[in-house]
Amino acid sequence: MSQDHHVEELLTLLRFASISTDPAHKEQTQACADWIAAKLTGMGLKTEIHPTPGHPVVVARNEHKPGRRTLMIYGHYDVQPVDPLNLWDSPPFEPVIKDGIIYARGSTDNKGQFLAHIQGVEETLKEKGELPVNLIFLIEGEEEIGSPNLTPFLQAHKDELKCDLVAVSDTGMVAPGVPTFSYGLRGLTAVEVTLKGPVMDLHSGIFGGAVANPATAVARLVASLHDANGHVQIEGFYDDVAPLQSWERDAWKDLPMDDAALKSLTGVQELFGEAGFSSIERTTARPTAEVNGIGGGYQGPGSKTVLPSKAMAKFTFRLVPNQDPAKIQDLVVKHLEKHLPPGVEMEIHRGHSGSPYLVDPQSGFGVAAQRALEASFGRKPALIREGGSIPIVQAFKTVLGADTLLLGFALPDCRAHSPNENYPVENLHACRRLNRALLEEIAKV
Ligand code: BES
Ligand code: MN
């Protein structure tokens, strides 16, 4: 079957298993960066692959001319792990297309989106020989692990990376066919604990009752995070949370997203969250405390009468303006220390952090982006905040002085980070059209 070359190219990109968190995938991740750099070079852009202590950063630019706007387009070629593998209908790095939808890890998040921008630029260059703006592509390989090496990279290359604004397609659409401008992102901070009790797993009949059980202790710690109404119980957690604007609460009521859709997407019978807020407010504009993993003790078939020597939990906290991730991480550590049950020792590992972000959707560039979205879809964009995080976005502001426009194409059922991640072929084309309209609109501001 002959296939559109834009689609073929995405399938090739999706075959790289560029899982950034897993050292076993280092070569695949490097190979993915090499492929992207070769593509950009082939388009006539001046391209560099910069090694970092982690995965490489790919930077490409056209010939910059004075008097033109400079736009940076950011994306990430790394992906999340694929487990549980048995829940995939087809192998995660062997993309298949069914009914116009591409299934593969990274199809939505983020290969199918940044590649569409590259293809849009390629098309403009082919047709017109040049672009209406000075362009910088910045494609990194560590977004899914918190972009640990990108802020230092921005600082070290501040002058070459100077730009008027950044555009990113790595966020969601409220529904198929509805162009979506995201004017906010949540931030994040991660903390992991290991609780240690006896030096080895013990017979629970011989020792149980006299020695603290680390699995019980970890459950108590987890339970201390929320009250029964879903309110986070960490002292000072909400102190810096900026209240929602009334225009936002009003606008979100009209969005084509409702609780019934949320239930059917997630397969839950009943929704639950912080009292006093709607689901969209809870998922995009309120901070949360989540347990991402918890473990300890016997996990095999049948029963085993054991008192485990260790237990662990991994936590992340989604943050909103104006919470400061470092400050919240300190509050979390204090809370965990205060609530640690007796008889166990705690090792705390402080993980990565990213700041929340908010931009004015009605700024000159914001309005230009809204026009570009409208031109590519034939309807006015929805304005939302995103619940997810893109850790580097706030650094674009603080290091480069540039605002970021978030113009994403992930559908609510894209299954990013989950088995059967998918991306409609249609969205690849829509994102390419957006790129072309965006460059034109930005040039006019
Ligand atoms: N594309 C997402 C961010 C996102 C998710 C935007 C959902 C809109 C809706 C990005 O690749 C991502 O997954 N970020 C991580 C960052 C973390 C690993 C530091 C996230 O939000 O969990
Ligand atoms: Mn992601």
GROMACS .gro file of C-alpha atoms and ligand atoms in nm:
model
  468
    1MET     CA    1   0.000   0.000   0.000
    2SER     CA    2   0.147   0.337  -0.090
    3GLN     CA    3   0.152   0.583   0.192
    4ASP     CA    4   0.185   0.959   0.223
    5HIS     CA    5   0.558   1.035   0.265
    6HIS     CA    6   0.485   1.252   0.570
    7VAL     CA    7   0.333   0.951   0.740
    8GLU     CA    8   0.611   0.716   0.627
    9GLU     CA    9   0.864   0.950   0.777
   10LEU     CA   10   0.683   0.954   1.111
   11LEU     CA   11   0.673   0.573   1.114
   12THR     CA   12   1.051   0.568   1.066
   13LEU     CA   13   1.098   0.810   1.356
   14LEU     CA   14   0.868   0.601   1.576
   15ARG     CA   15   1.082   0.290   1.526
   16PHE     CA   16   1.359   0.436   1.747
   17ALA     CA   17   1.306   0.310   2.103
   18SER     CA   18   1.426   0.638   2.255
   19ILE     CA   19   1.332   0.575   2.619
   20SER     CA   20   1.532   0.838   2.803
   21THR     CA   21   1.502   0.698   3.154
   22ASP     CA   22   1.642   0.355   3.068
   23PRO     CA   23   2.021   0.325   3.025
   24ALA     CA   24   1.966   0.015   2.810
   25HIS     CA   25   1.815   0.244   2.544
   26LYS     CA   26   2.101   0.493   2.526
   27GLU     CA   27   2.213   0.386   2.177
   28GLN     CA   28   1.861   0.397   2.034
   29THR     CA   29   1.815   0.742   2.182
   30GLN     CA   30   2.140   0.864   2.025
   31ALA     CA   31   2.041   0.705   1.692
   32CYS     CA   32   1.710   0.890   1.708
   33ALA     CA   33   1.889   1.223   1.759
   34ASP     CA   34   2.119   1.140   1.464
   35TRP     CA   35   1.821   1.068   1.242
   36ILE     CA   36   1.652   1.398   1.329
   37ALA     CA   37   1.975   1.590   1.271
   38ALA     CA   38   2.021   1.425   0.930
   39LYS     CA   39   1.664   1.518   0.837
   40LEU     CA   40   1.716   1.884   0.935
   41THR     CA   41   2.051   1.900   0.757
   42GLY     CA   42   1.888   1.756   0.446
   43MET     CA   43   1.641   2.045   0.449
   44GLY     CA   44   1.928   2.292   0.424
   45LEU     CA   45   1.925   2.399   0.789
   46LYS     CA   46   2.249   2.448   0.980
   47THR     CA   47   2.227   2.163   1.229
   48GLU     CA   48   2.426   2.060   1.536
   49ILE     CA   49   2.403   1.763   1.770
   50HIS     CA   50   2.521   1.872   2.114
   51PRO     CA   51   2.620   1.596   2.353
   52THR     CA   52   2.519   1.649   2.717
   53PRO     CA   53   2.590   1.443   3.029
   54GLY     CA   54   2.264   1.266   2.935
   55HIS     CA   55   2.106   1.255   2.589
   56PRO     CA   56   2.197   1.492   2.305
   57VAL     CA   57   2.022   1.815   2.209
   58VAL     CA   58   1.959   1.880   1.838
   59VAL     CA   59   1.965   2.244   1.727
   60ALA     CA   60   1.898   2.364   1.372
   61ARG     CA   61   1.851   2.708   1.219
   62ASN     CA   62   1.793   2.878   0.888
   63GLU     CA   63   2.002   3.176   0.783
   64HIS     CA   64   1.902   3.450   1.026
   65LYS     CA   65   1.839   3.794   0.879
   66PRO     CA   66   1.809   4.123   1.064
   67GLY     CA   67   1.464   4.277   1.099
   68ARG     CA   68   1.279   3.947   1.123
   69ARG     CA   69   1.118   3.782   1.421
   70THR     CA   70   1.308   3.490   1.572
   71LEU     CA   71   1.094   3.189   1.658
   72MET     CA   72   1.215   2.884   1.843
   73ILE     CA   73   1.026   2.557   1.798
   74TYR     CA   74   1.086   2.312   2.083
   75GLY     CA   75   1.009   1.941   2.094
   76HIS     CA   76   1.138   1.621   2.254
   77TYR     CA   77   1.238   1.297   2.085
   78ASP     CA   78   1.255   1.092   2.404
   79VAL     CA   79   0.962   0.879   2.517
   80GLN     CA   80   0.832   0.715   2.833
   81PRO     CA   81   0.887   0.345   2.913
   82VAL     CA   82   0.640   0.104   2.752
   83ASP     CA   83   0.542  -0.119   3.042
   84PRO     CA   84   0.311  -0.302   3.089
   85LEU     CA   85   0.406  -0.445   2.752
   86ASN     CA   86   0.139  -0.717   2.753
   87LEU     CA   87  -0.137  -0.455   2.733
   88TRP     CA   88  -0.021  -0.328   2.394
   89ASP     CA   89  -0.219  -0.458   2.093
   90SER     CA   90   0.092  -0.421   1.876
   91PRO     CA   91   0.460  -0.374   1.971
   92PRO     CA   92   0.524  -0.014   2.088
   93PHE     CA   93   0.813   0.050   1.848
   94GLU     CA   94   0.657  -0.122   1.546
   95PRO     CA   95   0.402   0.141   1.445
   96VAL     CA   96   0.080   0.028   1.279
   97ILE     CA   97  -0.203   0.234   1.129
   98LYS     CA   98  -0.562   0.129   1.193
   99ASP     CA   99  -0.855   0.339   1.071
  100GLY     CA  100  -0.637   0.642   1.018
  101ILE     CA  101  -0.478   0.621   1.363
  102ILE     CA  102  -0.109   0.553   1.423
  103TYR     CA  103  -0.032   0.331   1.723
  104ALA     CA  104   0.317   0.353   1.874
  105ARG     CA  105   0.502   0.485   2.180
  106GLY     CA  106   0.584   0.852   2.110
  107SER     CA  107   0.327   0.890   1.832
  108THR     CA  108   0.154   1.175   2.015
  109ASP     CA  109   0.413   1.250   2.284
  110ASN     CA  110   0.597   1.402   2.108
  111LYS     CA  111   0.733   1.268   1.777
  112GLY     CA  112   0.414   1.313   1.575
  113GLN     CA  113   0.396   1.676   1.681
  114PHE     CA  114   0.750   1.809   1.645
  115LEU     CA  115   0.800   1.616   1.320
  116ALA     CA  116   0.493   1.790   1.176
  117HIS     CA  117   0.661   2.125   1.246
  118ILE     CA  118   0.977   2.005   1.072
  119GLN     CA  119   0.766   1.891   0.775
  120GLY     CA  120   0.581   2.224   0.765
  121VAL     CA  121   0.912   2.410   0.748
  122GLU     CA  122   1.039   2.170   0.483
  123GLU     CA  123   0.734   2.238   0.271
  124THR     CA  124   0.764   2.616   0.301
  125LEU     CA  125   1.133   2.597   0.213
  126LYS     CA  126   1.058   2.384  -0.093
  127GLU     CA  127   0.783   2.613  -0.214
  128LYS     CA  128   0.926   2.953  -0.129
  129GLY     CA  129   1.299   2.894  -0.089
  130GLU     CA  130   1.295   3.069   0.248
  131LEU     CA  131   1.103   3.120   0.569
  132PRO     CA  132   0.930   3.441   0.683
  133VAL     CA  133   1.108   3.425   1.021
  134ASN     CA  134   1.445   3.343   1.175
  135LEU     CA  135   1.391   2.993   1.301
  136ILE     CA  136   1.560   2.776   1.562
  137PHE     CA  137   1.461   2.413   1.615
  138LEU     CA  138   1.553   2.286   1.962
  139ILE     CA  139   1.475   1.916   1.995
  140GLU     CA  140   1.587   1.750   2.318
  141GLY     CA  141   1.604   1.394   2.449
  142GLU     CA  142   1.536   1.432   2.822
  143GLU     CA  143   1.193   1.592   2.861
  144GLU     CA  144   1.039   1.277   3.005
  145ILE     CA  145   1.299   1.274   3.284
  146GLY     CA  146   1.260   1.642   3.373
  147SER     CA  147   1.509   1.800   3.126
  148PRO     CA  148   1.800   1.791   3.373
  149ASN     CA  149   2.061   1.906   3.121
  150LEU     CA  150   1.863   2.155   2.918
  151THR     CA  151   1.862   2.457   3.150
  152PRO     CA  152   2.244   2.448   3.173
  153PHE     CA  153   2.248   2.412   2.792
  154LEU     CA  154   2.026   2.720   2.751
  155GLN     CA  155   2.252   2.914   2.987
  156ALA     CA  156   2.567   2.810   2.802
  157HIS     CA  157   2.418   2.897   2.458
  158LYS     CA  158   2.207   3.194   2.562
  159ASP     CA  159   2.325   3.419   2.279
  160GLU     CA  160   2.281   3.172   1.992
  161LEU     CA  161   1.941   3.069   2.127
  162LYS     CA  162   1.808   3.421   2.176
  163CYS     CA  163   1.456   3.444   2.033
  164ASP     CA  164   1.136   3.648   2.048
  165LEU     CA  165   0.921   3.353   2.140
  166VAL     CA  166   0.898   2.976   2.160
  167ALA     CA  167   0.628   2.754   2.008
  168VAL     CA  168   0.565   2.405   2.141
  169SER     CA  169   0.322   2.140   2.023
  170ASP     CA  170   0.330   1.897   2.316
  171THR     CA  171  -0.005   1.962   2.483
  172GLY     CA  172  -0.363   1.855   2.428
  173MET     CA  173  -0.672   1.938   2.224
  174VAL     CA  174  -1.000   1.951   2.414
  175ALA     CA  175  -1.170   1.734   2.149
  176PRO     CA  176  -1.101   1.612   1.793
  177GLY     CA  177  -1.111   1.900   1.547
  178VAL     CA  178  -1.108   2.169   1.818
  179PRO     CA  179  -0.792   2.380   1.795
  180THR     CA  180  -0.659   2.441   2.143
  181PHE     CA  181  -0.434   2.710   2.281
  182SER     CA  182  -0.293   2.618   2.622
  183TYR     CA  183  -0.193   2.923   2.821
  184GLY     CA  184  -0.074   2.737   3.129
  185LEU     CA  185   0.106   2.425   3.245
  186ARG     CA  186   0.132   2.269   3.585
  187GLY     CA  187   0.474   2.233   3.745
  188LEU     CA  188   0.603   1.926   3.921
  189THR     CA  189   0.826   1.804   4.198
  190ALA     CA  190   0.920   1.443   4.267
  191VAL     CA  191   1.016   1.270   4.593
  192GLU     CA  192   1.085   0.904   4.664
  193VAL     CA  193   1.105   0.732   5.002
  194THR     CA  194   1.247   0.401   5.117
  195LEU     CA  195   1.145   0.282   5.461
  196LYS     CA  196   1.377   0.038   5.632
  197GLY     CA  197   1.287  -0.189   5.921
  198PRO     CA  198   1.455  -0.519   6.013
  199VAL     CA  199   1.783  -0.611   5.839
  200MET     CA  200   1.607  -0.896   5.653
  201ASP     CA  201   1.256  -1.017   5.579
  202LEU     CA  202   1.131  -1.186   5.897
  203HIS     CA  203   0.890  -1.467   5.989
  204SER     CA  204   0.577  -1.272   6.080
  205GLY     CA  205   0.476  -1.531   6.337
  206ILE     CA  206   0.806  -1.518   6.524
  207PHE     CA  207   0.857  -1.140   6.510
  208GLY     CA  208   0.523  -0.986   6.403
  209GLY     CA  209   0.381  -0.764   6.677
  210ALA     CA  210   0.715  -0.657   6.820
  211VAL     CA  211   0.884  -0.512   6.511
  212ALA     CA  212   0.738  -0.227   6.301
  213ASN     CA  213   0.628  -0.331   5.953
  214PRO     CA  214   0.772  -0.094   5.685
  215ALA     CA  215   0.479  -0.168   5.450
  216THR     CA  216   0.233  -0.054   5.717
  217ALA     CA  217   0.447   0.254   5.776
  218VAL     CA  218   0.454   0.345   5.407
  219ALA     CA  219   0.075   0.308   5.390
  220ARG     CA  220   0.039   0.547   5.684
  221LEU     CA  221   0.266   0.801   5.515
  222VAL     CA  222   0.069   0.779   5.191
  223ALA     CA  223  -0.256   0.815   5.381
  224SER     CA  224  -0.129   1.126   5.558
  225LEU     CA  225  -0.114   1.324   5.233
  226HIS     CA  226  -0.490   1.389   5.187
  227ASP     CA  227  -0.798   1.434   5.398
  228ALA     CA  228  -1.120   1.253   5.309
  229ASN     CA  229  -1.224   1.541   5.078
  230GLY     CA  230  -0.915   1.515   4.859
  231HIS     CA  231  -0.752   1.821   5.011
  232VAL     CA  232  -0.373   1.796   5.044
  233GLN     CA  233  -0.270   1.799   5.412
  234ILE     CA  234   0.088   1.920   5.378
  235GLU     CA  235   0.133   2.232   5.585
  236GLY     CA  236   0.174   2.542   5.366
  237PHE     CA  237   0.103   2.349   5.043
  238TYR     CA  238  -0.166   2.590   4.921
  239ASP     CA  239  -0.008   2.913   5.055
  240ASP     CA  240   0.113   3.046   4.718
  241VAL     CA  241  -0.164   2.910   4.494
  242ALA     CA  242  -0.300   3.193   4.278
  243PRO     CA  243  -0.681   3.192   4.275
  244LEU     CA  244  -0.855   3.109   3.947
  245GLN     CA  245  -0.975   3.409   3.748
  246SER     CA  246  -1.350   3.431   3.703
  247TRP     CA  247  -1.313   3.453   3.322
  248GLU     CA  248  -1.133   3.120   3.327
  249ARG     CA  249  -1.392   2.942   3.538
  250ASP     CA  250  -1.664   3.078   3.308
  251ALA     CA  251  -1.485   2.989   2.983
  252TRP     CA  252  -1.412   2.633   3.099
  253LYS     CA  253  -1.778   2.565   3.169
  254ASP     CA  254  -1.845   2.581   2.792
  255LEU     CA  255  -1.569   2.340   2.689
  256PRO     CA  256  -1.669   2.015   2.519
  257MET     CA  257  -1.534   1.808   2.811
  258ASP     CA  258  -1.761   1.667   3.073
  259ASP     CA  259  -1.757   1.421   3.359
  260ALA     CA  260  -1.928   1.148   3.156
  261ALA     CA  261  -1.649   1.166   2.896
  262LEU     CA  262  -1.388   1.159   3.170
  263LYS     CA  263  -1.543   0.848   3.322
  264SER     CA  264  -1.556   0.668   2.992
  265LEU     CA  265  -1.195   0.764   2.904
  266THR     CA  266  -1.064   0.635   3.235
  267GLY     CA  267  -1.303   0.349   3.298
  268VAL     CA  268  -1.391   0.460   3.652
  269GLN     CA  269  -1.745   0.435   3.793
  270GLU     CA  270  -1.715   0.753   3.994
  271LEU     CA  271  -1.488   1.057   3.984
  272PHE     CA  272  -1.310   1.184   4.292
  273GLY     CA  273  -1.110   1.496   4.368
  274GLU     CA  274  -1.065   1.805   4.576
  275ALA     CA  275  -1.403   1.928   4.702
  276GLY     CA  276  -1.524   2.260   4.561
  277PHE     CA  277  -1.370   2.232   4.213
  278SER     CA  278  -1.487   2.090   3.880
  279SER     CA  279  -1.295   1.812   3.708
  280ILE     CA  280  -1.132   2.048   3.460
  281GLU     CA  281  -1.027   2.279   3.743
  282ARG     CA  282  -0.892   1.984   3.941
  283THR     CA  283  -0.691   1.848   3.650
  284THR     CA  284  -0.547   2.172   3.514
  285ALA     CA  285  -0.550   2.453   3.766
  286ARG     CA  286  -0.531   2.294   4.113
  287PRO     CA  287  -0.223   2.135   4.269
  288THR     CA  288  -0.222   1.766   4.354
  289ALA     CA  289  -0.028   1.503   4.545
  290GLU     CA  290   0.000   1.167   4.367
  291VAL     CA  291   0.148   0.833   4.464
  292ASN     CA  292   0.305   0.698   4.145
  293GLY     CA  293   0.426   0.373   4.289
  294ILE     CA  294   0.421   0.186   4.617
  295GLY     CA  295   0.576  -0.144   4.711
  296GLY     CA  296   0.729  -0.377   4.963
  297GLY     CA  297   0.697  -0.734   5.077
  298TYR     CA  298   0.590  -1.047   4.897
  299GLN     CA  299   0.437  -0.989   4.550
  300GLY     CA  300   0.434  -1.344   4.415
  301PRO     CA  301   0.144  -1.588   4.383
  302GLY     CA  302  -0.027  -1.721   4.694
  303SER     CA  303   0.052  -1.605   5.045
  304LYS     CA  304   0.371  -1.576   5.243
  305THR     CA  305   0.384  -1.499   5.614
  306VAL     CA  306   0.659  -1.245   5.604
  307LEU     CA  307   0.736  -0.911   5.768
  308PRO     CA  308   0.920  -0.718   5.495
  309SER     CA  309   1.246  -0.547   5.571
  310LYS     CA  310   1.177  -0.258   5.333
  311ALA     CA  311   0.899  -0.066   5.161
  312MET     CA  312   0.900   0.224   4.916
  313ALA     CA  313   0.679   0.488   4.760
  314LYS     CA  314   0.728   0.733   4.474
  315PHE     CA  315   0.543   1.065   4.490
  316THR     CA  316   0.495   1.355   4.252
  317PHE     CA  317   0.320   1.682   4.320
  318ARG     CA  318   0.162   1.881   4.036
  319LEU     CA  319   0.198   2.251   4.102
  320VAL     CA  320   0.023   2.563   3.981
  321PRO     CA  321   0.119   2.932   3.972
  322ASN     CA  322   0.272   3.068   4.201
  323GLN     CA  323   0.394   2.757   4.384
  324ASP     CA  324   0.771   2.717   4.386
  325PRO     CA  325   0.882   2.354   4.329
  326ALA     CA  326   1.189   2.381   4.556
  327LYS     CA  327   0.982   2.527   4.838
  328ILE     CA  328   0.711   2.262   4.799
  329GLN     CA  329   0.974   1.987   4.797
  330ASP     CA  330   1.100   2.116   5.133
  331LEU     CA  331   0.745   2.119   5.272
  332VAL     CA  332   0.693   1.762   5.150
  333VAL     CA  333   1.014   1.640   5.315
  334LYS     CA  334   0.914   1.810   5.641
  335HIS     CA  335   0.569   1.651   5.624
  336LEU     CA  336   0.709   1.302   5.563
  337GLU     CA  337   0.954   1.338   5.851
  338LYS     CA  338   0.681   1.459   6.082
  339HIS     CA  339   0.444   1.174   5.990
  340LEU     CA  340   0.697   0.892   5.988
  341PRO     CA  341   0.565   0.613   6.214
  342PRO     CA  342   0.798   0.485   6.487
  343GLY     CA  343   1.025   0.184   6.440
  344VAL     CA  344   1.134   0.244   6.078
  345GLU     CA  345   1.406   0.453   5.919
  346MET     CA  346   1.340   0.669   5.616
  347GLU     CA  347   1.568   0.749   5.324
  348ILE     CA  348   1.438   1.036   5.117
  349HIS     CA  349   1.543   1.084   4.758
  350ARG     CA  350   1.465   1.428   4.617
  351GLY     CA  351   1.374   1.399   4.249
  352HIS     CA  352   1.338   1.643   3.958
  353SER     CA  353   1.130   1.958   3.955
  354GLY     CA  354   0.974   2.188   3.698
  355SER     CA  355   0.797   2.520   3.742
  356PRO     CA  356   0.435   2.589   3.654
  357TYR     CA  357   0.377   2.830   3.365
  358LEU     CA  358   0.120   3.089   3.268
  359VAL     CA  359   0.120   3.322   2.966
  360ASP     CA  360  -0.123   3.591   2.853
  361PRO     CA  361  -0.324   3.440   2.563
  362GLN     CA  362  -0.417   3.792   2.447
  363SER     CA  363  -0.059   3.920   2.399
  364GLY     CA  364   0.047   4.013   2.043
  365PHE     CA  365   0.207   3.674   1.984
  366GLY     CA  366  -0.079   3.497   2.166
  367VAL     CA  367  -0.334   3.651   1.931
  368ALA     CA  368  -0.114   3.566   1.630
  369ALA     CA  369  -0.106   3.203   1.743
  370GLN     CA  370  -0.482   3.199   1.789
  371ARG     CA  371  -0.519   3.330   1.432
  372ALA     CA  372  -0.288   3.056   1.303
  373LEU     CA  373  -0.493   2.791   1.485
  374GLU     CA  374  -0.814   2.933   1.346
  375ALA     CA  375  -0.669   2.939   0.994
  376SER     CA  376  -0.564   2.574   1.014
  377PHE     CA  377  -0.890   2.438   1.157
  378GLY     CA  378  -1.151   2.685   1.034
  379ARG     CA  379  -1.278   2.749   1.386
  380LYS     CA  380  -1.186   2.951   1.690
  381PRO     CA  381  -0.947   2.788   1.937
  382ALA     CA  382  -1.043   2.682   2.288
  383LEU     CA  383  -0.833   2.841   2.562
  384ILE     CA  384  -0.729   2.606   2.841
  385ARG     CA  385  -0.461   2.539   3.095
  386GLU     CA  386  -0.286   2.202   3.083
  387GLY     CA  387  -0.257   1.965   3.374
  388GLY     CA  388   0.070   1.818   3.245
  389SER     CA  389   0.417   1.965   3.274
  390ILE     CA  390   0.690   2.063   3.032
  391PRO     CA  391   0.970   2.141   3.273
  392ILE     CA  392   1.182   2.358   3.042
  393VAL     CA  393   0.912   2.610   2.948
  394GLN     CA  394   0.961   2.837   3.247
  395ALA     CA  395   1.337   2.837   3.176
  396PHE     CA  396   1.269   2.974   2.827
  397LYS     CA  397   1.127   3.276   3.008
  398THR     CA  398   1.390   3.311   3.279
  399VAL     CA  399   1.700   3.229   3.071
  400LEU     CA  400   1.603   3.346   2.721
  401GLY     CA  401   1.336   3.603   2.814
  402ALA     CA  402   1.090   3.443   2.573
  403ASP     CA  403   0.724   3.351   2.623
  404THR     CA  404   0.605   3.010   2.506
  405LEU     CA  405   0.294   2.937   2.301
  406LEU     CA  406   0.157   2.589   2.363
  407LEU     CA  407  -0.027   2.469   2.054
  408GLY     CA  408  -0.080   2.099   2.099
  409PHE     CA  409  -0.243   1.814   1.908
  410ALA     CA  410  -0.279   1.538   2.168
  411LEU     CA  411  -0.635   1.407   2.182
  412PRO     CA  412  -0.800   1.314   2.511
  413ASP     CA  413  -0.778   0.943   2.423
  414CYS     CA  414  -0.420   0.953   2.288
  415ARG     CA  415  -0.299   0.729   2.574
  416ALA     CA  416   0.028   0.917   2.620
  417HIS     CA  417   0.250   0.727   2.869
  418SER     CA  418   0.004   0.432   2.852
  419PRO     CA  419  -0.024   0.118   2.640
  420ASN     CA  420  -0.157   0.176   2.284
  421GLU     CA  421  -0.046   0.540   2.260
  422ASN     CA  422  -0.188   0.671   1.935
  423TYR     CA  423  -0.207   0.973   1.705
  424PRO     CA  424  -0.442   1.032   1.414
  425VAL     CA  425  -0.279   1.080   1.073
  426GLU     CA  426  -0.516   1.375   1.044
  427ASN     CA  427  -0.343   1.550   1.337
  428LEU     CA  428  -0.002   1.509   1.176
  429HIS     CA  429  -0.136   1.702   0.877
  430ALA     CA  430  -0.319   1.959   1.093
  431CYS     CA  431   0.000   2.031   1.289
  432ARG     CA  432   0.193   2.076   0.964
  433ARG     CA  433  -0.069   2.326   0.843
  434LEU     CA  434  -0.048   2.505   1.176
  435ASN     CA  435   0.328   2.539   1.139
  436ARG     CA  436   0.289   2.712   0.804
  437ALA     CA  437   0.017   2.949   0.928
  438LEU     CA  438   0.210   3.019   1.249
  439LEU     CA  439   0.529   3.129   1.076
  440GLU     CA  440   0.327   3.367   0.860
  441GLU     CA  441   0.132   3.510   1.152
  442ILE     CA  442   0.440   3.553   1.371
  443ALA     CA  443   0.616   3.739   1.089
  444LYS     CA  444   0.334   3.997   1.094
  445VAL     CA  445   0.351   4.080   1.467
  446BES     N1  446   0.354   1.617   2.662
  446BES     C1  447   0.367   1.601   2.802
  446BES     C2  448   0.312   1.717   2.880
  446BES     C3  449   0.163   1.720   2.879
  446BES     C4  450   0.092   1.614   2.929
  446BES     C5  451   0.096   1.827   2.831
  446BES     C6  452  -0.043   1.617   2.929
  446BES     C7  453  -0.039   1.828   2.828
  446BES     C8  454  -0.110   1.723   2.877
  446BES     C9  455   0.512   1.583   2.839
  446BES     O1  456   0.582   1.503   2.749
  446BES    C10  457   0.516   1.511   2.970
  446BES     O2  458   0.469   1.401   2.977
  446BES     N2  459   0.573   1.571   3.069
  446BES    C11  460   0.594   1.507   3.194
  446BES    C12  461   0.705   1.581   3.262
  446BES    C13  462   0.767   1.509   3.376
  446BES    C14  463   0.815   1.373   3.340
  446BES    C15  464   0.879   1.592   3.431
  446BES    C16  465   0.466   1.508   3.276
  446BES     O3  466   0.386   1.600   3.267
  446BES     O4  467   0.449   1.411   3.350
  447MN      MN  468   0.522   1.289   2.801
   0.00000   0.00000   0.00000
